[in-house]
mmCIF file of C-alpha atoms and ligand atoms in Angstrom:
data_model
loop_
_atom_site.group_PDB
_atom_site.id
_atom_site.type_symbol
_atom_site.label_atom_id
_atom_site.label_comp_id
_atom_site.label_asym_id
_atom_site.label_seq_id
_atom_site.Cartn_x
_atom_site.Cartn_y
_atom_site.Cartn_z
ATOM 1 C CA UNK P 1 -14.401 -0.765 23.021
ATOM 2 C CA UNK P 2 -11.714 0.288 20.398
ATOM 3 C CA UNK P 3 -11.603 3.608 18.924
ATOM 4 C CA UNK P 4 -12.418 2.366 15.123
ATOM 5 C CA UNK P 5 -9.681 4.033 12.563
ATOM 6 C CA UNK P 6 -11.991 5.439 9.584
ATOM 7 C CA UNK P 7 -9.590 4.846 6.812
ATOM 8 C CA UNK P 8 -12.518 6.638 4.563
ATOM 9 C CA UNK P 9 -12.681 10.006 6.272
ATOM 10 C CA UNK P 10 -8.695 10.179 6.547
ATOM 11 C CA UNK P 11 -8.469 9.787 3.297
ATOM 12 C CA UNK P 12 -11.372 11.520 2.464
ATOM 13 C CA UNK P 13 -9.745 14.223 4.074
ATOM 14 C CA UNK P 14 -5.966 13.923 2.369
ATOM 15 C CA UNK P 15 -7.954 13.534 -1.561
ATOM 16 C CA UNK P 16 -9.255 17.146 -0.987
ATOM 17 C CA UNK P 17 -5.517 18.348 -0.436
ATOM 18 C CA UNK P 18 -4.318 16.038 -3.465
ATOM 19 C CA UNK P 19 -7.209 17.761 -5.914
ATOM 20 C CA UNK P 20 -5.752 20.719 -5.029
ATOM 21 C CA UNK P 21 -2.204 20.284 -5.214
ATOM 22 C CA UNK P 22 -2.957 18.626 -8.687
ATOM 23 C CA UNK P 23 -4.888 21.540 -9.990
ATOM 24 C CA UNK P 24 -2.173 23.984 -9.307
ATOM 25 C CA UNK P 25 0.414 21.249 -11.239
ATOM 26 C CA UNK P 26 -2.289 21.666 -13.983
ATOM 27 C CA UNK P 27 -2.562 25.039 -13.503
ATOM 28 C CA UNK P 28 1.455 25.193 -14.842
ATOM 29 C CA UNK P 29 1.429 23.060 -17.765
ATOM 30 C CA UNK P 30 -0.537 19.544 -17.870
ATOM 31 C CA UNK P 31 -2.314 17.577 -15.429
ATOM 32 C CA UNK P 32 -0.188 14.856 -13.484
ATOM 33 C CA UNK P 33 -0.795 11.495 -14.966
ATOM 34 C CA UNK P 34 -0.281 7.853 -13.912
ATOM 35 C CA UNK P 35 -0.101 5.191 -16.473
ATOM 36 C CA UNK P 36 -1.606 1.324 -14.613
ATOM 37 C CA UNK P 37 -0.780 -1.674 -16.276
ATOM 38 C CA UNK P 38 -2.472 -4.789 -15.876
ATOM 39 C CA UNK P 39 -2.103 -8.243 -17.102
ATOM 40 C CA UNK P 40 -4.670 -10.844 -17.253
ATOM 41 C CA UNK P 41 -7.664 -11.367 -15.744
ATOM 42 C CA UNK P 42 -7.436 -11.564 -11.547
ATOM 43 C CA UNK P 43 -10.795 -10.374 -10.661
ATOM 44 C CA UNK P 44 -9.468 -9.134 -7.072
ATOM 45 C CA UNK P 45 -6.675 -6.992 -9.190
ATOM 46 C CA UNK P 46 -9.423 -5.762 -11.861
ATOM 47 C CA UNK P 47 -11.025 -4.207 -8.773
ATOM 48 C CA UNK P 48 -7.802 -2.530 -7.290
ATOM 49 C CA UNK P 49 -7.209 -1.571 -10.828
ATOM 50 C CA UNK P 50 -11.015 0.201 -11.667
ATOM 51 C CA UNK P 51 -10.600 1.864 -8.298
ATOM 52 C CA UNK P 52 -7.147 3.305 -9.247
ATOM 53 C CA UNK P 53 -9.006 4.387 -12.329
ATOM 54 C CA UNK P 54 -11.537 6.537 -10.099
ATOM 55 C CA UNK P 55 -9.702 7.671 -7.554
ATOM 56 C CA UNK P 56 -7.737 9.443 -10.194
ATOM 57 C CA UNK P 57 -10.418 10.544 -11.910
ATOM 58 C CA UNK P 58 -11.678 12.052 -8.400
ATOM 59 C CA UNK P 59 -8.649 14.193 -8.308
ATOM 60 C CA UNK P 60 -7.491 15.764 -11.484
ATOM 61 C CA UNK P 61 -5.168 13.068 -12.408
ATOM 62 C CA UNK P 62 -5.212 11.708 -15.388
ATOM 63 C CA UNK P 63 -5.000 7.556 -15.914
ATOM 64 C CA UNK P 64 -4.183 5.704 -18.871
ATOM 65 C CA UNK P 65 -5.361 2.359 -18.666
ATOM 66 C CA UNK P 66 -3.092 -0.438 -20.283
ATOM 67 C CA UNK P 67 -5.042 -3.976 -19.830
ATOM 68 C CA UNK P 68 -2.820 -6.905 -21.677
ATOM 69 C CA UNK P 69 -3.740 -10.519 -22.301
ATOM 70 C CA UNK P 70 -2.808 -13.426 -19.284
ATOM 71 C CA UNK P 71 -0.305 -14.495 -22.534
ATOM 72 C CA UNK P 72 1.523 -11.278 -23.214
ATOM 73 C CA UNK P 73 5.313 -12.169 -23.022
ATOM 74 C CA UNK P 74 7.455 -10.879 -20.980
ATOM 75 C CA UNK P 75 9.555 -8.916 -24.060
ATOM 76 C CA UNK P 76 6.118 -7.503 -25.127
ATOM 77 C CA UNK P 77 5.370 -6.101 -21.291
ATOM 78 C CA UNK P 78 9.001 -4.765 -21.243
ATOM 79 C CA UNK P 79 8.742 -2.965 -24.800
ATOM 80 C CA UNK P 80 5.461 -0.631 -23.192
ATOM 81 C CA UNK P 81 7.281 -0.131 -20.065
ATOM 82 C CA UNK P 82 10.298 1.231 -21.861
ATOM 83 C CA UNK P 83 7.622 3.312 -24.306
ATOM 84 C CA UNK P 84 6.003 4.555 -20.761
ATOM 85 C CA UNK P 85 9.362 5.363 -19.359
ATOM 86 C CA UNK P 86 10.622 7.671 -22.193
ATOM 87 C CA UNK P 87 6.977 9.487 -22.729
ATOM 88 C CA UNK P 88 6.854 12.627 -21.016
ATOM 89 C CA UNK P 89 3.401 13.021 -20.929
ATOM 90 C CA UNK P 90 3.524 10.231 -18.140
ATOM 91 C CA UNK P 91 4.774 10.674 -14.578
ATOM 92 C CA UNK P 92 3.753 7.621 -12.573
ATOM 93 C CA UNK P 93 3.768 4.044 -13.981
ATOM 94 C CA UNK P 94 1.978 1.056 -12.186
ATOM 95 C CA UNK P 95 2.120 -2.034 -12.959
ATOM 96 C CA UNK P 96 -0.783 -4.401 -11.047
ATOM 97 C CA UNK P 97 0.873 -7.646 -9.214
ATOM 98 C CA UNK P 98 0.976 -10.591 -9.081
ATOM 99 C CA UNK P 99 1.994 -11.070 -12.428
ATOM 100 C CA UNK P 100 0.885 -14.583 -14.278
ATOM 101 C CA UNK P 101 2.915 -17.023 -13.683
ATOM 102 C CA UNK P 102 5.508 -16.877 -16.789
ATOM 103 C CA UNK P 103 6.368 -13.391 -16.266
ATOM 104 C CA UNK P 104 9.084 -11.957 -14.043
ATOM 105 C CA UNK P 105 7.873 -9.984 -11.599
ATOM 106 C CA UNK P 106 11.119 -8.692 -10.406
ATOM 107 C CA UNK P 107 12.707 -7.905 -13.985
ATOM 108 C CA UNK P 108 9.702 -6.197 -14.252
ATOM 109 C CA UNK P 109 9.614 -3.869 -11.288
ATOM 110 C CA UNK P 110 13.864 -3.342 -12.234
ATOM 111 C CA UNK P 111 12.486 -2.051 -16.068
ATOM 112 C CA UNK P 112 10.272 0.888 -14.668
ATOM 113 C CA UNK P 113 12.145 4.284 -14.738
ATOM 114 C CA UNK P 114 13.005 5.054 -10.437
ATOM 115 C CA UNK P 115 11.469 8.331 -10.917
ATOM 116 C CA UNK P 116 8.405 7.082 -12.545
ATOM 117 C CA UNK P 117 8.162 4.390 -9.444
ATOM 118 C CA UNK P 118 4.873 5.601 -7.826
ATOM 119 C CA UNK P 119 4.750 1.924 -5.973
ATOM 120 C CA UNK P 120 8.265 2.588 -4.353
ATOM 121 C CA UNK P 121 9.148 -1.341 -5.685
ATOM 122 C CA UNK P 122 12.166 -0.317 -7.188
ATOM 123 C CA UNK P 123 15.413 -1.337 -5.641
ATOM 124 C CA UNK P 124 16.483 1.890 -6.042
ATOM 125 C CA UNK P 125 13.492 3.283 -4.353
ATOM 126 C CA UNK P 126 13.632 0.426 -1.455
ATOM 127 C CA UNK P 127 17.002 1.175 -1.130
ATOM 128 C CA UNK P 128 15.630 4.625 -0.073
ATOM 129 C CA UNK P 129 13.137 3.539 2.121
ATOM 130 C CA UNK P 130 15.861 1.936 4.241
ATOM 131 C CA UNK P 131 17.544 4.468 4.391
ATOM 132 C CA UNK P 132 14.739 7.008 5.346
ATOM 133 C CA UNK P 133 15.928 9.571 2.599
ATOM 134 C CA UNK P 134 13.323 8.461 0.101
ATOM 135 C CA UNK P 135 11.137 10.390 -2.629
ATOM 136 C CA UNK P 136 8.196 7.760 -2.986
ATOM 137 C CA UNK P 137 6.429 6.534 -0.236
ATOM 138 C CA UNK P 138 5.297 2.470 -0.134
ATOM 139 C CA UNK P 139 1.780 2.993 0.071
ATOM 140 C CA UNK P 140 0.185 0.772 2.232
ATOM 141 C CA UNK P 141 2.786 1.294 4.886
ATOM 142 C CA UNK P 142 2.692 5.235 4.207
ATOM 143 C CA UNK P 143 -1.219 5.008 4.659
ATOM 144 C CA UNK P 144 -0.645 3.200 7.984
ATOM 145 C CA UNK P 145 1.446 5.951 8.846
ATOM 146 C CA UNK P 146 -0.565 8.911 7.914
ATOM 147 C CA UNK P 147 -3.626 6.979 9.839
ATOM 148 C CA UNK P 148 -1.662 7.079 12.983
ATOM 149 C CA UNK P 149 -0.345 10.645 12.716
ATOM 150 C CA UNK P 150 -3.983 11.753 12.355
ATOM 151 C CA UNK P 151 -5.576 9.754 15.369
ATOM 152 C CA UNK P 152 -2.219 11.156 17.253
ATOM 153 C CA UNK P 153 -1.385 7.920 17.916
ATOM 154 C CA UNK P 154 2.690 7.716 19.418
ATOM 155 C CA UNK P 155 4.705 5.589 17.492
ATOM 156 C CA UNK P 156 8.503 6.490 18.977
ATOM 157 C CA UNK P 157 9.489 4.431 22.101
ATOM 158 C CA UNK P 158 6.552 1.506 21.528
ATOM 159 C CA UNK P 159 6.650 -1.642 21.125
ATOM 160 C CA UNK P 160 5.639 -2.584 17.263
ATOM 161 C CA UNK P 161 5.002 -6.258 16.051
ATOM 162 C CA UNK P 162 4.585 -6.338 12.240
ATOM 163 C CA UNK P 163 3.499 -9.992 11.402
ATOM 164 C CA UNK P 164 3.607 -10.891 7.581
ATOM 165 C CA UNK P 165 7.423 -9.807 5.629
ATOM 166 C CA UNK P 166 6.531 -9.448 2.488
ATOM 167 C CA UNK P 167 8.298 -6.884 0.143
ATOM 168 C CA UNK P 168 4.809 -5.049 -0.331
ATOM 169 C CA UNK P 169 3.773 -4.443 2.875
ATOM 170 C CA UNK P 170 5.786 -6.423 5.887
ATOM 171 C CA UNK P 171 9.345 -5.260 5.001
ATOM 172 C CA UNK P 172 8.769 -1.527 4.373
ATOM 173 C CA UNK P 173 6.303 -1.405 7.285
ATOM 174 C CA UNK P 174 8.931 -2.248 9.814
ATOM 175 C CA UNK P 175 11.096 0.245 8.056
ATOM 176 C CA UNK P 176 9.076 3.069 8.675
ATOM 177 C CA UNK P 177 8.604 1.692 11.915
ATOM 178 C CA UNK P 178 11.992 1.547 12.527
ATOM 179 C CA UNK P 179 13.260 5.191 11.317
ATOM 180 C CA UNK P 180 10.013 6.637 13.176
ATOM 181 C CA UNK P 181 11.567 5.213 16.270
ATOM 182 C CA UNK P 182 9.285 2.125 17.594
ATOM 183 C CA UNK P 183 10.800 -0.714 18.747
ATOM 184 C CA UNK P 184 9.571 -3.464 15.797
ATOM 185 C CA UNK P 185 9.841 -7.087 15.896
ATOM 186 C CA UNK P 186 8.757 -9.012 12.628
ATOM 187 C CA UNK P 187 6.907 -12.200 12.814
ATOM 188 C CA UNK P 188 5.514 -14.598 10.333
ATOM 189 C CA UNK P 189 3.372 -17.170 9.570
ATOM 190 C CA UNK P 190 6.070 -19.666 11.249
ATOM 191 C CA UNK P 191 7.142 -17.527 14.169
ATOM 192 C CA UNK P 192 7.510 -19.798 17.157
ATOM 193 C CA UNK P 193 5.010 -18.871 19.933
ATOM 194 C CA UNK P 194 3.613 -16.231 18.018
ATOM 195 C CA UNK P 195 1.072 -15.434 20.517
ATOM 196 C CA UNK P 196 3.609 -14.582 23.215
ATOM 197 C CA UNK P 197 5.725 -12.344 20.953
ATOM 198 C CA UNK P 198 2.350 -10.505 19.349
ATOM 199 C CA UNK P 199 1.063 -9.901 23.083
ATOM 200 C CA UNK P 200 3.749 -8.151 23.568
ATOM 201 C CA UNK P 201 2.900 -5.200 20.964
ATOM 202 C CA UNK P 202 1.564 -1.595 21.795
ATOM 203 C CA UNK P 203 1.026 -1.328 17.846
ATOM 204 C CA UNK P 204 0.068 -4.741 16.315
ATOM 205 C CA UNK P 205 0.055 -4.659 12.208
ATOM 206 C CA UNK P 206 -1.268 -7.605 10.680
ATOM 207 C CA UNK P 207 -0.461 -8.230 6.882
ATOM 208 C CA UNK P 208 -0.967 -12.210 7.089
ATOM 209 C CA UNK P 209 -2.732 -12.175 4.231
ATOM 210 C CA UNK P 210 -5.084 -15.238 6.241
ATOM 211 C CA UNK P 211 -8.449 -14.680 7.629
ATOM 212 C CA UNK P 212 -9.465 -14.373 10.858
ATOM 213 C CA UNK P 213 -5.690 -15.195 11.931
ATOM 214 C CA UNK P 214 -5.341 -12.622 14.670
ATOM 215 C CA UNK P 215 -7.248 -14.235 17.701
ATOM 216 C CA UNK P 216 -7.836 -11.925 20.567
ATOM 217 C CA UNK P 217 -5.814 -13.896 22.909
ATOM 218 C CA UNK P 218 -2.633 -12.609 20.571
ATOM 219 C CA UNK P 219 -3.633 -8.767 21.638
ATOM 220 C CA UNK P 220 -2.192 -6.887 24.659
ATOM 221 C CA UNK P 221 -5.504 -5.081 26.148
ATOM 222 C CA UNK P 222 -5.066 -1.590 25.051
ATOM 223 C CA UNK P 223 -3.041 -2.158 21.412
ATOM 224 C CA UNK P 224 -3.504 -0.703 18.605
ATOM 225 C CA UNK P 225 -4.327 -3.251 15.739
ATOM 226 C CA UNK P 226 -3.830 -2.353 12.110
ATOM 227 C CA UNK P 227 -5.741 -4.989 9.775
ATOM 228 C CA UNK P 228 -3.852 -4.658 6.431
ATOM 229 C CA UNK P 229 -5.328 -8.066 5.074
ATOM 230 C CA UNK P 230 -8.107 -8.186 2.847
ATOM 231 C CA UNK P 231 -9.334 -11.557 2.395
ATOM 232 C CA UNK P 232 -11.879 -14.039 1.633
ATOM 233 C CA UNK P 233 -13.664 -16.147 4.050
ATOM 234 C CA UNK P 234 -14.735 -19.891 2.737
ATOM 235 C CA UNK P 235 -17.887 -18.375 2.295
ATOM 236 C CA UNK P 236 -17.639 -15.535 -0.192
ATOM 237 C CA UNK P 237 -17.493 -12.687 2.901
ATOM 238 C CA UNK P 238 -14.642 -10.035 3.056
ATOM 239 C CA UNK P 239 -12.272 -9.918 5.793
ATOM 240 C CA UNK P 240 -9.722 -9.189 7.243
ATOM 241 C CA UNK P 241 -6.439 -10.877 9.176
ATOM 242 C CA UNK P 242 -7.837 -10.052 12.012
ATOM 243 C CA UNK P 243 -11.435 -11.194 14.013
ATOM 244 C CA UNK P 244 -12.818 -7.889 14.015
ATOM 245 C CA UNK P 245 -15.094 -8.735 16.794
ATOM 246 C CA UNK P 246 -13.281 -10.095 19.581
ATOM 247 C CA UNK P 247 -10.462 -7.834 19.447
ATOM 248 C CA UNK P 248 -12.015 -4.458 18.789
ATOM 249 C CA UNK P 249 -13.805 -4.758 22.893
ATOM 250 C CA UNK P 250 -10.014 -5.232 23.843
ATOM 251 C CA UNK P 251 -8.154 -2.868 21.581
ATOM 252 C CA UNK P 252 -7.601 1.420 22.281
ATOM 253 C CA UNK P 253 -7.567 1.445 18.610
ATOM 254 C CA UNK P 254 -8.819 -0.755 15.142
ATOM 255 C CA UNK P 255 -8.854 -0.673 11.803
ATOM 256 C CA UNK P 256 -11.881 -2.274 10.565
ATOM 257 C CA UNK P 257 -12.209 -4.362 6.689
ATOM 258 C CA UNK P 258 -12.951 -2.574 4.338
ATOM 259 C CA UNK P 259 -12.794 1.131 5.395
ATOM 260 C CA UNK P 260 -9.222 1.017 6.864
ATOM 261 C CA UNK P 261 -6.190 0.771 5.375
ATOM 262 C CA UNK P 262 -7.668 0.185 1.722
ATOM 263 C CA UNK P 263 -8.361 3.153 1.222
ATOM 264 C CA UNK P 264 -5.403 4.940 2.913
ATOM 265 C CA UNK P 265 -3.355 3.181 0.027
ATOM 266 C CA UNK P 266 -5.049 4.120 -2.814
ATOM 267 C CA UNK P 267 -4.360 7.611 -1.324
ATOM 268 C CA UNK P 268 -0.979 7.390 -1.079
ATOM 269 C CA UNK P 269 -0.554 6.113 -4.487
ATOM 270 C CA UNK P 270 -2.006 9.690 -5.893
ATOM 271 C CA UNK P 271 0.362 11.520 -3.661
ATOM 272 C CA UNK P 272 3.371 9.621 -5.165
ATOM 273 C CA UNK P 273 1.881 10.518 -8.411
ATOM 274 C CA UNK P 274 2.038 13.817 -7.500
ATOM 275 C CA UNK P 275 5.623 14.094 -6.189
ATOM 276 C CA UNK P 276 6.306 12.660 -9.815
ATOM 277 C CA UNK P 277 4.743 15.271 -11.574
ATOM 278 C CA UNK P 278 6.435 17.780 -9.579
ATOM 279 C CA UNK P 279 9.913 16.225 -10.298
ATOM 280 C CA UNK P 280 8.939 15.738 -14.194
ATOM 281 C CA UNK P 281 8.053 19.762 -14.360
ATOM 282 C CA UNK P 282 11.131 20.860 -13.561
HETATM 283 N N1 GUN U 1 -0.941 -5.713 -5.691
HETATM 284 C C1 GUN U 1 -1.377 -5.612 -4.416
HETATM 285 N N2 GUN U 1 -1.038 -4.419 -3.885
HETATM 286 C C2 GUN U 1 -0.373 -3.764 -4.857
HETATM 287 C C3 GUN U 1 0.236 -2.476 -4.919
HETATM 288 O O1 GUN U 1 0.243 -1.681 -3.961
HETATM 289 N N3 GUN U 1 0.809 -2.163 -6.109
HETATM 290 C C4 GUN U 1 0.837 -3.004 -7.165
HETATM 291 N N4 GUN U 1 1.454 -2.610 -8.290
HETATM 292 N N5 GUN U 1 0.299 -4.210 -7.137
HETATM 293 C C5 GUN U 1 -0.308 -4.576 -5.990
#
């Protein structure tokens, strides 16, 4: 039976360090802040949003909350963006995706100041992260990282498999991946032989985004399996991307849904808010 990665102590554990590093920020001037936009009504993004809100408020950062209507226009989100980007009582700026549907996600993520760019989205900031020079981290991948660091889990000279490529998670996960030196193959939902490729992985990271995809006949006995997805079964109940219960007997290591890599991000997100403050005080 797998070792099962508490995402809720580690970051448990890494909040007590960010309360402290933002106390001694306070300590010098103001508090560091982070300003979270959101637009619309997604119920799954009001949650992420609310438990921005508290996580914050857990560690001496202060959150302003901007919630606009589904029908703000794109010139109207772009106008508080630019207001957020030249107030310097703001470090970090956030703005919830997906987007509705008439707005332009990627004009949007270009308008937010680099250095205010606590979701690493920014080109400039992506640019960075391929690189491996970079200032913010991308959070979910970052909280992946910091998970394996503190289960002393090897990363250089293994075999990774990274299956989902999105720009949020997929993409930069490989990255980091790559510059901490694994191996990394990325797969999607249209790999050929998936199966045979995912077998193959010492570290398996699943960011699917589908439920239950992840079968245990897709795991080499002894992997470690990161479940980024969080997902909704048919019948209301929360899972993940991969079936929790017939690959944790066979995995060294698991993440389980919720209590993995959720909160790991969150996490992540407060540090970048507090390299921000630190660049903003000097
Ligand atoms: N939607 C899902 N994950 C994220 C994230 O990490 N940041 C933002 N801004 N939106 C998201």
């Amino acid at each position: 039976m797998a070792v099962i990665i508490d995402g809720k102590a580690v970051s448990a554990a890494v909040r007590t360090e960010i309360r402290q590093e933002a106390a001694a920020i306070a300590a010098q001037g103001r508090a560091p802040s982070l300003a979270v936009i959101i637009v619309g009504e997604d119920p799954a993004s009001k949650v992420y949003v609310r438990n921005k809100h508290k996580a914050c408020a857990e560690c001496g950062i202060t959150s302003f909350q901007h919630e606009l209507p589904a029908d703000t226009t794109q010139e109207q989100l772009l106008a508080l963006i630019e207001q957020l980007n030249a107030d310097p009582a703001v470090d970090g700026i956030l703005c919830q995706l997906p987007l509705p549907g008439h707005l332009d996600e990627q004009a949007v993520i270009d308008a937010i100041a680099p250095d205010k760019d606590v979701d690493a989205f920014h080109p400039q900031n992506t640019g960075r992260i391929m690189t491996g020079d970079y200032a913010f981290l991308p959070c979910t991948p970052a909280g992946i990282m910091e998970l394996l660091r503190r289960y002393e889990i090897p990363v250089a000279g293994k075999r990774a498999v990274v299956i989902g490529r999105s720009n949020i998670v997929g993409k930069p996960m490989a990255l980091l991946l790559i510059n901490a030196s694994a191996t990394v193959t990325v797969c999607n939902s249209q790999t050929p032989e998936l199966a045979a490729v995912t077998r193959q992985a010492d570290l398996l990271v699943a960011a699917v985004g589908r439920p239950d995809f992840v079968t245990a006949d897709m795991v080499r006995p002894g992997a470690v399996v990161i479940d980024v997805g969080i997902n909704r079964r048919e019948d209301g109940t929360l899972c993940g991307d991969v079936r929790f219960d017939e690959v944790a007997p066979i995995a060294s290591h698991i993440t389980p849904v919720p209590g993995g890599v959720g909160p790991m991000t969150i996490t992540m997100l407060l540090k970048n808010t507090l390299t921000a403050a630190r660049k903003h005080m000097r």
